[in-house]
Amino acid sequence: MLTRQNCLDLDAADPLAIWRQRFRLPTEVVYLDGNSLGALPAALPVRLHEVMEAQWGCDLIASWNSHGWIDLPLRVGAKIARLMGAAPDEVVAADSVSVNLFKLVAAALRANSDRKVVLTEAEEFPTDLYILQGIADLLPGVEVRIADPGGLEKAMNADVAVMLLSHVHYRTGRMRDMAGLNANAHRLGIYNLWDLSHSVGALDVDLTRDGADLAAGCGYKYLNGGPGAPAYLFVARTLQAQMNNPISGWMGHARPFEFASAYQPAEGIARWLSGTPNILSLAALDVALDVFEGASMAQLQLKSRQLGDLFVALVEQHCGTHDLRLISPHRSKLRGAQVAFAHPNAYAIVRALIDRGVIGDFRVPDAMRFGFSPLYLRFADMWDAVHHLANVLDGEVWRDERYRETARVT
Ligand SMILES: *Cc1c(COP(=O)(O)O)cnc(C)c1O
């Protein structure tokens, strides 16, 4: 039997425990939704205020040079690179994941031009599927091949130009074998493109070691860059000369301020920029990334797995009699920093938990999802969250009418 004291002992021994002070979190809240919107870094409001007052307010347009705004997408990209085993000149921060996926898929198709198939798997994150559908509508002859869950390896062959996969599945938390899939893909001449939205910032991702070609991911989840923060994009250095950004805007031009009529891509990762960077959002993400200083990715991964294991063990201990089914892999080695349980009344349960200060989220059709951001969660939070979950289930609190109406954003 685990006790709350066991959890407090784990917190006392946790080398990452002091990181919580680098965030601003309401005291009465257990925040298990950092995989949807990361918490606010404590230093961010003051620093962002400075950017507005001292840079924009005082120096106005000179700030593009004097405060280095023009290089901010590259500088922020270099900081993100460290979190995923990439070189500083292989990553740029820009746009949204959706737009970056469009750019990368279209570029990979052009670079592998005798092939017409884009491979993905059913139940991938919707925006990934929608972007592929849009590309197939746009480019004659291009076909989206959607493998059945588990049927991916069979669907890989020499017709495939590029495969797009999530490293960690957004709903189940299942983690893919990136190195193994990349090796198979390379043997068949397929480019790999990874959606890292649910990985980077919580797991020990190493794109170089694992042979990744292309990747994109989210700035507002585990990177804590704030709502709608810029996303990032990775192109392996060996591919940078042969791939081109199809959204060939002026910020990706070799010399944007010569105002030449003909497009000429910048060397290196800068060609993946399209329009003017969102400086305020980038500045926020820049500050948020400093929070990672001093923490290794191996530490983050270890703690997020320990939190997940503890949460699952506590649910088994306190909620074992209820109709909850773990839909994430039971072994934490096979999952990302989250777990999900299915329940017929998942939506109402999640709402009742939020009312008690335990913030997780709901994913259709029947999943309650709990994310374990390793930088600001405590082991005792797992105890408190499961304690509330047990109360909601034991007392059938979720039956209350007010937990049934669906909000626009779940
Ligand atoms: C959150 C998330 C995104 C976000 O896409 P945006 O275009 O930045 O809104 C993309 N893919 C996955 C797997 C996600 O979880």
GROMACS .gro file of C-alpha atoms and ligand atoms in nm:
model
  425
    1MET     CA    1   0.000   0.000   0.000
    2LEU     CA    2   0.131   0.340  -0.100
    3THR     CA    3   0.073   0.628   0.140
    4ARG     CA    4   0.080   1.003   0.091
    5GLN     CA    5   0.394   1.005   0.305
    6ASN     CA    6   0.563   0.778   0.045
    7CYS     CA    7   0.486   1.045  -0.216
    8LEU     CA    8   0.622   1.324   0.005
    9ASP     CA    9   0.940   1.120   0.051
   10LEU     CA   10   0.977   1.095  -0.325
   11ASP     CA   11   0.942   1.473  -0.351
   12ALA     CA   12   1.205   1.525  -0.085
   13ALA     CA   13   1.452   1.314  -0.285
   14ASP     CA   14   1.361   1.462  -0.627
   15PRO     CA   15   1.649   1.655  -0.790
   16LEU     CA   16   1.395   1.839  -1.009
   17ALA     CA   17   1.175   1.949  -0.718
   18ILE     CA   18   1.316   2.303  -0.707
   19TRP     CA   19   1.211   2.367  -1.069
   20ARG     CA   20   0.853   2.418  -0.955
   21GLN     CA   21   0.956   2.762  -0.822
   22ARG     CA   22   1.036   2.864  -1.178
   23PHE     CA   23   0.666   2.849  -1.260
   24ARG     CA   24   0.362   3.039  -1.148
   25LEU     CA   25   0.085   2.796  -1.059
   26PRO     CA   26  -0.230   2.849  -0.854
   27THR     CA   27  -0.171   2.687  -0.514
   28GLU     CA   28  -0.491   2.483  -0.498
   29VAL     CA   29  -0.453   2.331  -0.843
   30VAL     CA   30  -0.303   2.000  -0.956
   31TYR     CA   31  -0.220   2.074  -1.317
   32LEU     CA   32  -0.216   1.758  -1.526
   33ASP     CA   33  -0.266   1.933  -1.858
   34GLY     CA   34   0.082   2.063  -1.936
   35ASN     CA   35   0.067   1.843  -2.246
   36SER     CA   36  -0.204   2.077  -2.378
   37LEU     CA   37  -0.091   2.414  -2.244
   38GLY     CA   38   0.225   2.440  -2.037
   39ALA     CA   39   0.229   2.646  -1.716
   40LEU     CA   40   0.345   3.008  -1.702
   41PRO     CA   41   0.720   3.044  -1.634
   42ALA     CA   42   0.759   3.284  -1.341
   43ALA     CA   43   1.015   3.504  -1.517
   44LEU     CA   44   0.803   3.548  -1.827
   45PRO     CA   45   0.571   3.842  -1.747
   46VAL     CA   46   0.858   4.072  -1.646
   47ARG     CA   47   1.076   3.976  -1.942
   48LEU     CA   48   0.793   4.014  -2.188
   49HIS     CA   49   0.712   4.350  -2.038
   50GLU     CA   50   1.073   4.453  -2.102
   51VAL     CA   51   1.051   4.350  -2.465
   52MET     CA   52   0.744   4.567  -2.501
   53GLU     CA   53   0.861   4.869  -2.302
   54ALA     CA   54   1.237   4.885  -2.364
   55GLN     CA   55   1.251   4.731  -2.710
   56TRP     CA   56   0.931   4.798  -2.900
   57GLY     CA   57   0.834   5.103  -2.692
   58CYS     CA   58   1.171   5.281  -2.694
   59ASP     CA   59   1.375   5.150  -2.981
   60LEU     CA   60   1.090   5.086  -3.220
   61ILE     CA   61   1.192   4.948  -3.557
   62ALA     CA   62   1.565   4.966  -3.476
   63SER     CA   63   1.503   4.668  -3.248
   64TRP     CA   64   1.510   4.432  -3.547
   65ASN     CA   65   1.886   4.497  -3.545
   66SER     CA   66   1.970   4.635  -3.201
   67HIS     CA   67   1.778   4.367  -3.007
   68GLY     CA   68   1.838   4.093  -3.263
   69TRP     CA   69   1.470   4.037  -3.340
   70ILE     CA   70   1.557   3.929  -3.690
   71ASP     CA   71   1.756   3.628  -3.563
   72LEU     CA   72   1.512   3.531  -3.290
   73PRO     CA   73   1.360   3.235  -3.484
   74LEU     CA   74   1.710   3.088  -3.520
   75ARG     CA   75   1.818   3.160  -3.163
   76VAL     CA   76   1.501   3.006  -3.022
   77GLY     CA   77   1.539   2.714  -3.263
   78ALA     CA   78   1.892   2.653  -3.133
   79LYS     CA   79   1.762   2.638  -2.776
   80ILE     CA   80   1.498   2.384  -2.874
   81ALA     CA   81   1.759   2.181  -3.062
   82ARG     CA   82   1.937   2.105  -2.735
   83LEU     CA   83   1.618   1.945  -2.601
   84MET     CA   84   1.595   1.695  -2.884
   85GLY     CA   85   1.944   1.587  -2.977
   86ALA     CA   86   1.972   1.815  -3.280
   87ALA     CA   87   2.244   2.060  -3.379
   88PRO     CA   88   2.171   2.431  -3.321
   89ASP     CA   89   2.157   2.498  -3.695
   90GLU     CA   90   1.902   2.224  -3.764
   91VAL     CA   91   1.600   2.383  -3.593
   92VAL     CA   92   1.400   2.701  -3.643
   93ALA     CA   93   1.101   2.833  -3.447
   94ALA     CA   94   0.816   2.949  -3.668
   95ASP     CA   95   0.450   2.920  -3.759
   96SER     CA   96   0.228   2.642  -3.623
   97VAL     CA   97   0.282   2.267  -3.633
   98SER     CA   98   0.017   2.242  -3.905
   99VAL     CA   99   0.195   2.489  -4.133
  100ASN     CA  100   0.535   2.332  -4.066
  101LEU     CA  101   0.403   1.987  -4.151
  102PHE     CA  102   0.268   2.125  -4.477
  103LYS     CA  103   0.606   2.274  -4.563
  104LEU     CA  104   0.797   1.958  -4.478
  105VAL     CA  105   0.566   1.707  -4.646
  106ALA     CA  106   0.552   1.911  -4.966
  107ALA     CA  107   0.931   1.950  -4.963
  108ALA     CA  108   0.989   1.578  -4.906
  109LEU     CA  109   0.756   1.492  -5.194
  110ARG     CA  110   0.950   1.720  -5.422
  111ALA     CA  111   1.285   1.580  -5.307
  112ASN     CA  112   1.163   1.221  -5.362
  113SER     CA  113   0.981   1.310  -5.683
  114ASP     CA  114   0.944   0.969  -5.848
  115ARG     CA  115   0.727   0.859  -5.556
  116LYS     CA  116   0.369   0.969  -5.494
  117VAL     CA  117   0.264   0.817  -5.162
  118VAL     CA  118   0.259   0.983  -4.823
  119LEU     CA  119   0.226   0.729  -4.545
  120THR     CA  120   0.067   0.778  -4.207
  121GLU     CA  121  -0.140   0.575  -3.964
  122ALA     CA  122  -0.510   0.586  -3.880
  123GLU     CA  123  -0.584   0.767  -3.553
  124GLU     CA  124  -0.294   1.007  -3.594
  125PHE     CA  125  -0.358   1.358  -3.463
  126PRO     CA  126  -0.629   1.515  -3.681
  127THR     CA  127  -0.430   1.815  -3.803
  128ASP     CA  128  -0.163   1.580  -3.939
  129LEU     CA  129  -0.426   1.388  -4.135
  130TYR     CA  130  -0.597   1.706  -4.256
  131ILE     CA  131  -0.271   1.857  -4.380
  132LEU     CA  132  -0.197   1.541  -4.577
  133GLN     CA  133  -0.545   1.549  -4.729
  134GLY     CA  134  -0.489   1.910  -4.831
  135ILE     CA  135  -0.159   1.825  -4.996
  136ALA     CA  136  -0.313   1.533  -5.185
  137ASP     CA  137  -0.589   1.767  -5.311
  138LEU     CA  138  -0.330   2.019  -5.424
  139LEU     CA  139  -0.073   1.795  -5.591
  140PRO     CA  140  -0.196   1.576  -5.876
  141GLY     CA  141  -0.120   1.206  -5.833
  142VAL     CA  142  -0.024   1.229  -5.467
  143GLU     CA  143  -0.195   0.970  -5.254
  144VAL     CA  144  -0.227   0.944  -4.876
  145ARG     CA  145  -0.184   0.589  -4.754
  146ILE     CA  146  -0.336   0.540  -4.409
  147ALA     CA  147  -0.211   0.225  -4.243
  148ASP     CA  148  -0.433   0.045  -3.991
  149PRO     CA  149  -0.312   0.082  -3.635
  150GLY     CA  150  -0.031  -0.171  -3.605
  151GLY     CA  151  -0.005  -0.214  -3.983
  152LEU     CA  152   0.258   0.047  -4.045
  153GLU     CA  153   0.556  -0.174  -4.127
  154LYS     CA  154   0.352  -0.364  -4.387
  155ALA     CA  155   0.247  -0.041  -4.555
  156MET     CA  156   0.607   0.078  -4.600
  157ASN     CA  157   0.739   0.012  -4.949
  158ALA     CA  158   0.926   0.177  -5.235
  159ASP     CA  159   0.618   0.380  -5.344
  160VAL     CA  160   0.636   0.588  -5.029
  161ALA     CA  161   0.809   0.925  -5.049
  162VAL     CA  162   0.765   1.029  -4.686
  163MET     CA  163   0.600   0.896  -4.372
  164LEU     CA  164   0.449   1.124  -4.111
  165LEU     CA  165   0.411   0.987  -3.759
  166SER     CA  166   0.366   1.114  -3.405
  167HIS     CA  167   0.642   1.006  -3.173
  168VAL     CA  168   0.394   0.995  -2.883
  169HIS     CA  169   0.027   0.943  -2.960
  170TYR     CA  170  -0.181   1.236  -2.838
  171ARG     CA  171  -0.458   1.026  -2.684
  172THR     CA  172  -0.307   0.695  -2.573
  173GLY     CA  173   0.043   0.821  -2.497
  174ARG     CA  174   0.195   0.525  -2.681
  175MET     CA  175   0.555   0.598  -2.785
  176ARG     CA  176   0.694   0.473  -3.115
  177ASP     CA  177   1.031   0.316  -3.176
  178MET     CA  178   1.177   0.609  -3.365
  179ALA     CA  179   1.518   0.451  -3.433
  180GLY     CA  180   1.372   0.124  -3.562
  181LEU     CA  181   1.115   0.286  -3.789
  182ASN     CA  182   1.369   0.532  -3.927
  183ALA     CA  183   1.612   0.251  -4.008
  184ASN     CA  184   1.341   0.061  -4.197
  185ALA     CA  185   1.229   0.371  -4.379
  186HIS     CA  186   1.582   0.456  -4.487
  187ARG     CA  187   1.633   0.104  -4.622
  188LEU     CA  188   1.330   0.164  -4.846
  189GLY     CA  189   1.427   0.519  -4.948
  190ILE     CA  190   1.147   0.679  -4.744
  191TYR     CA  191   1.196   1.012  -4.568
  192ASN     CA  192   1.075   1.017  -4.209
  193LEU     CA  193   0.888   1.313  -4.061
  194TRP     CA  194   0.809   1.316  -3.690
  195ASP     CA  195   0.548   1.513  -3.502
  196LEU     CA  196   0.716   1.571  -3.166
  197SER     CA  197   0.437   1.775  -3.005
  198HIS     CA  198   0.395   1.533  -2.713
  199SER     CA  199   0.761   1.448  -2.668
  200VAL     CA  200   1.009   1.734  -2.660
  201GLY     CA  201   1.042   1.894  -2.318
  202ALA     CA  202   0.931   1.582  -2.132
  203LEU     CA  203   1.123   1.294  -2.291
  204ASP     CA  204   1.478   1.211  -2.392
  205VAL     CA  205   1.442   1.261  -2.766
  206ASP     CA  206   1.760   1.227  -2.974
  207LEU     CA  207   1.695   1.296  -3.339
  208THR     CA  208   2.058   1.258  -3.442
  209ARG     CA  209   2.109   0.924  -3.269
  210ASP     CA  210   1.778   0.792  -3.403
  211GLY     CA  211   1.829   0.895  -3.764
  212ALA     CA  212   1.549   1.150  -3.802
  213ASP     CA  213   1.521   1.339  -4.132
  214LEU     CA  214   1.248   1.592  -4.061
  215ALA     CA  215   1.041   1.691  -3.759
  216ALA     CA  216   0.803   1.952  -3.625
  217GLY     CA  217   0.645   2.012  -3.286
  218CYS     CA  218   0.462   2.237  -3.055
  219GLY     CA  219   0.582   2.537  -2.851
  220TYR     CA  220   0.290   2.567  -2.611
  221LYS     CA  221   0.281   2.219  -2.456
  222TYR     CA  222   0.587   2.091  -2.268
  223LEU     CA  223   0.794   2.390  -2.382
  224ASN     CA  224   0.563   2.627  -2.189
  225GLY     CA  225   0.579   2.902  -2.452
  226GLY     CA  226   0.222   3.022  -2.388
  227PRO     CA  227  -0.107   2.990  -2.576
  228GLY     CA  228  -0.044   2.969  -2.950
  229ALA     CA  229   0.335   2.987  -2.907
  230PRO     CA  230   0.535   2.941  -3.228
  231ALA     CA  231   0.605   2.583  -3.328
  232TYR     CA  232   0.942   2.449  -3.443
  233LEU     CA  233   1.076   2.264  -3.741
  234PHE     CA  234   1.380   2.039  -3.782
  235VAL     CA  235   1.563   1.945  -4.102
  236ALA     CA  236   1.869   1.719  -4.070
  237ARG     CA  237   2.178   1.901  -4.188
  238THR     CA  238   2.251   1.643  -4.459
  239LEU     CA  239   1.914   1.719  -4.621
  240GLN     CA  240   1.915   2.096  -4.593
  241ALA     CA  241   2.065   2.167  -4.936
  242GLN     CA  242   1.827   1.938  -5.123
  243MET     CA  243   1.496   2.042  -4.961
  244ASN     CA  244   1.310   2.363  -5.028
  245ASN     CA  245   1.037   2.545  -4.841
  246PRO     CA  246   0.724   2.556  -5.060
  247ILE     CA  247   0.597   2.863  -4.872
  248SER     CA  248   0.883   3.059  -5.019
  249GLY     CA  249   0.833   3.389  -4.842
  250TRP     CA  250   1.077   3.673  -4.810
  251MET     CA  251   1.203   3.584  -4.462
  252GLY     CA  252   1.344   3.260  -4.604
  253HIS     CA  253   1.519   3.445  -4.887
  254ALA     CA  254   1.899   3.460  -4.893
  255ARG     CA  255   1.891   3.842  -4.876
  256PRO     CA  256   1.540   3.964  -4.792
  257PHE     CA  257   1.635   4.331  -4.776
  258GLU     CA  258   1.769   4.344  -5.128
  259PHE     CA  259   1.405   4.317  -5.236
  260ALA     CA  260   1.498   4.111  -5.542
  261SER     CA  261   1.215   3.991  -5.766
  262ALA     CA  262   1.334   3.632  -5.785
  263TYR     CA  263   1.327   3.396  -5.489
  264GLN     CA  264   1.659   3.258  -5.378
  265PRO     CA  265   1.648   3.042  -5.066
  266ALA     CA  266   1.873   3.120  -4.771
  267GLU     CA  267   2.142   2.868  -4.692
  268GLY     CA  268   2.070   2.631  -4.407
  269ILE     CA  269   1.769   2.621  -4.177
  270ALA     CA  270   1.675   2.990  -4.233
  271ARG     CA  271   1.508   2.902  -4.565
  272TRP     CA  272   1.224   2.743  -4.367
  273LEU     CA  273   1.103   3.083  -4.254
  274SER     CA  274   0.822   3.229  -4.458
  275GLY     CA  275   0.682   3.555  -4.323
  276THR     CA  276   0.776   3.801  -4.051
  277PRO     CA  277   0.837   3.626  -3.717
  278ASN     CA  278   0.595   3.683  -3.424
  279ILE     CA  279   0.840   3.861  -3.199
  280LEU     CA  280   0.629   3.885  -2.884
  281SER     CA  281   0.539   3.516  -2.891
  282LEU     CA  282   0.893   3.419  -2.980
  283ALA     CA  283   1.027   3.630  -2.695
  284ALA     CA  284   0.793   3.446  -2.457
  285LEU     CA  285   0.906   3.108  -2.586
  286ASP     CA  286   1.268   3.221  -2.559
  287VAL     CA  287   1.224   3.297  -2.188
  288ALA     CA  288   1.030   2.976  -2.132
  289LEU     CA  289   1.315   2.770  -2.276
  290ASP     CA  290   1.560   2.912  -2.021
  291VAL     CA  291   1.367   2.721  -1.756
  292PHE     CA  292   1.521   2.400  -1.893
  293GLU     CA  293   1.873   2.514  -1.807
  294GLY     CA  294   2.042   2.274  -1.570
  295ALA     CA  295   1.803   1.985  -1.631
  296SER     CA  296   1.901   1.691  -1.850
  297MET     CA  297   1.651   1.528  -2.081
  298ALA     CA  298   1.726   1.193  -1.919
  299GLN     CA  299   1.620   1.339  -1.582
  300LEU     CA  300   1.299   1.478  -1.731
  301GLN     CA  301   1.210   1.148  -1.891
  302LEU     CA  302   1.284   0.951  -1.576
  303LYS     CA  303   1.068   1.176  -1.361
  304SER     CA  304   0.776   1.189  -1.604
  305ARG     CA  305   0.777   0.810  -1.614
  306GLN     CA  306   0.797   0.783  -1.237
  307LEU     CA  307   0.502   1.022  -1.204
  308GLY     CA  308   0.305   0.818  -1.457
  309ASP     CA  309   0.385   0.488  -1.287
  310LEU     CA  310   0.286   0.630  -0.949
  311PHE     CA  311  -0.039   0.768  -1.088
  312VAL     CA  312  -0.132   0.432  -1.244
  313ALA     CA  313  -0.044   0.244  -0.924
  314LEU     CA  314  -0.254   0.483  -0.716
  315VAL     CA  315  -0.551   0.453  -0.953
  316GLU     CA  316  -0.528   0.074  -0.920
  317GLN     CA  317  -0.508   0.109  -0.543
  318HIS     CA  318  -0.793   0.358  -0.495
  319CYS     CA  319  -1.021   0.321  -0.796
  320GLY     CA  320  -0.980  -0.049  -0.870
  321THR     CA  321  -1.349  -0.128  -0.828
  322HIS     CA  322  -1.459   0.120  -1.095
  323ASP     CA  323  -1.502   0.080  -1.465
  324LEU     CA  324  -1.170   0.245  -1.561
  325ARG     CA  325  -0.956   0.099  -1.835
  326LEU     CA  326  -0.597   0.208  -1.892
  327ILE     CA  327  -0.565   0.276  -2.265
  328SER     CA  328  -0.199   0.373  -2.242
  329PRO     CA  329   0.075   0.112  -2.243
  330HIS     CA  330   0.116  -0.026  -1.893
  331ARG     CA  331   0.495  -0.022  -1.915
  332SER     CA  332   0.619   0.334  -1.884
  333LYS     CA  333   0.905   0.261  -2.125
  334LEU     CA  334   0.647   0.235  -2.401
  335ARG     CA  335   0.468   0.562  -2.330
  336GLY     CA  336   0.527   0.932  -2.324
  337ALA     CA  337   0.469   1.161  -2.027
  338GLN     CA  338   0.095   1.096  -2.005
  339VAL     CA  339  -0.163   0.830  -1.933
  340ALA     CA  340  -0.523   0.796  -2.040
  341PHE     CA  341  -0.809   0.595  -1.895
  342ALA     CA  342  -1.130   0.512  -2.076
  343HIS     CA  343  -1.462   0.540  -1.892
  344PRO     CA  344  -1.816   0.568  -2.036
  345ASN     CA  345  -1.861   0.897  -1.847
  346ALA     CA  346  -1.512   1.031  -1.901
  347TYR     CA  347  -1.625   1.380  -2.001
  348ALA     CA  348  -1.834   1.442  -1.689
  349ILE     CA  349  -1.564   1.293  -1.466
  350VAL     CA  350  -1.302   1.528  -1.610
  351ARG     CA  351  -1.535   1.823  -1.552
  352ALA     CA  352  -1.599   1.719  -1.193
  353LEU     CA  353  -1.225   1.684  -1.135
  354ILE     CA  354  -1.161   2.031  -1.275
  355ASP     CA  355  -1.417   2.163  -1.028
  356ARG     CA  356  -1.201   2.013  -0.753
  357GLY     CA  357  -0.882   2.172  -0.889
  358VAL     CA  358  -0.749   1.864  -1.068
  359ILE     CA  359  -0.702   1.971  -1.428
  360GLY     CA  360  -0.676   1.698  -1.687
  361ASP     CA  361  -0.862   1.678  -2.016
  362PHE     CA  362  -1.103   1.471  -2.220
  363ARG     CA  363  -1.047   1.327  -2.565
  364VAL     CA  364  -1.322   1.174  -2.774
  365PRO     CA  365  -1.477   0.927  -2.749
  366ASP     CA  366  -1.419   0.825  -2.389
  367ALA     CA  367  -1.068   0.911  -2.271
  368MET     CA  368  -0.956   1.108  -1.967
  369ARG     CA  369  -0.603   1.219  -2.023
  370PHE     CA  370  -0.348   1.316  -1.759
  371GLY     CA  371  -0.013   1.470  -1.848
  372PHE     CA  372   0.294   1.464  -1.624
  373SER     CA  373   0.505   1.766  -1.687
  374PRO     CA  374   0.822   1.677  -1.497
  375LEU     CA  375   0.937   2.032  -1.424
  376TYR     CA  376   0.652   2.144  -1.204
  377LEU     CA  377   0.463   1.841  -1.077
  378ARG     CA  378   0.520   1.680  -0.741
  379PHE     CA  379   0.475   1.318  -0.647
  380ALA     CA  380   0.227   1.426  -0.381
  381ASP     CA  381   0.020   1.583  -0.660
  382MET     CA  382  -0.035   1.232  -0.795
  383TRP     CA  383  -0.175   1.128  -0.459
  384ASP     CA  384  -0.404   1.430  -0.436
  385ALA     CA  385  -0.531   1.391  -0.791
  386VAL     CA  386  -0.615   1.023  -0.745
  387HIS     CA  387  -0.776   1.098  -0.411
  388HIS     CA  388  -1.016   1.337  -0.590
  389LEU     CA  389  -1.070   1.091  -0.873
  390ALA     CA  390  -1.167   0.821  -0.622
  391ASN     CA  391  -1.411   1.061  -0.453
  392VAL     CA  392  -1.571   1.158  -0.782
  393LEU     CA  393  -1.614   0.792  -0.875
  394ASP     CA  394  -1.721   0.662  -0.533
  395GLY     CA  395  -1.978   0.940  -0.487
  396GLU     CA  396  -2.088   0.934  -0.854
  397VAL     CA  397  -2.036   1.309  -0.843
  398TRP     CA  398  -2.009   1.311  -1.222
  399ARG     CA  399  -2.384   1.246  -1.249
  400ASP     CA  400  -2.448   1.614  -1.175
  401GLU     CA  401  -2.614   1.785  -1.474
  402ARG     CA  402  -2.367   2.072  -1.484
  403TYR     CA  403  -2.082   1.836  -1.575
  404ARG     CA  404  -2.257   1.720  -1.891
  405GLU     CA  405  -2.273   2.020  -2.119
  406THR     CA  406  -1.981   2.032  -2.360
  407ALA     CA  407  -1.757   2.338  -2.375
  408ARG     CA  408  -1.622   2.458  -2.713
  409VAL     CA  409  -1.267   2.371  -2.624
  410THR     CA  410  -1.217   2.042  -2.443
  411LIG     C1  411  -0.095   1.997  -3.025
  411LIG     C2  412  -0.059   1.922  -3.148
  411LIG     C3  413  -0.042   1.989  -3.270
  411LIG     C4  414  -0.068   2.136  -3.279
  411LIG     O1  415  -0.076   2.183  -3.408
  411LIG     P1  416  -0.087   2.340  -3.433
  411LIG     O2  417  -0.096   2.351  -3.580
  411LIG     O3  418   0.037   2.403  -3.379
  411LIG     O4  419  -0.209   2.388  -3.363
  411LIG     C5  420  -0.003   1.914  -3.379
  411LIG     N1  421   0.018   1.781  -3.370
  411LIG     C6  422   0.002   1.714  -3.254
  411LIG     C7  423   0.029   1.568  -3.247
  411LIG     C8  424  -0.038   1.783  -3.141
  411LIG     O5  425  -0.057   1.718  -3.027
   0.00000   0.00000   0.00000
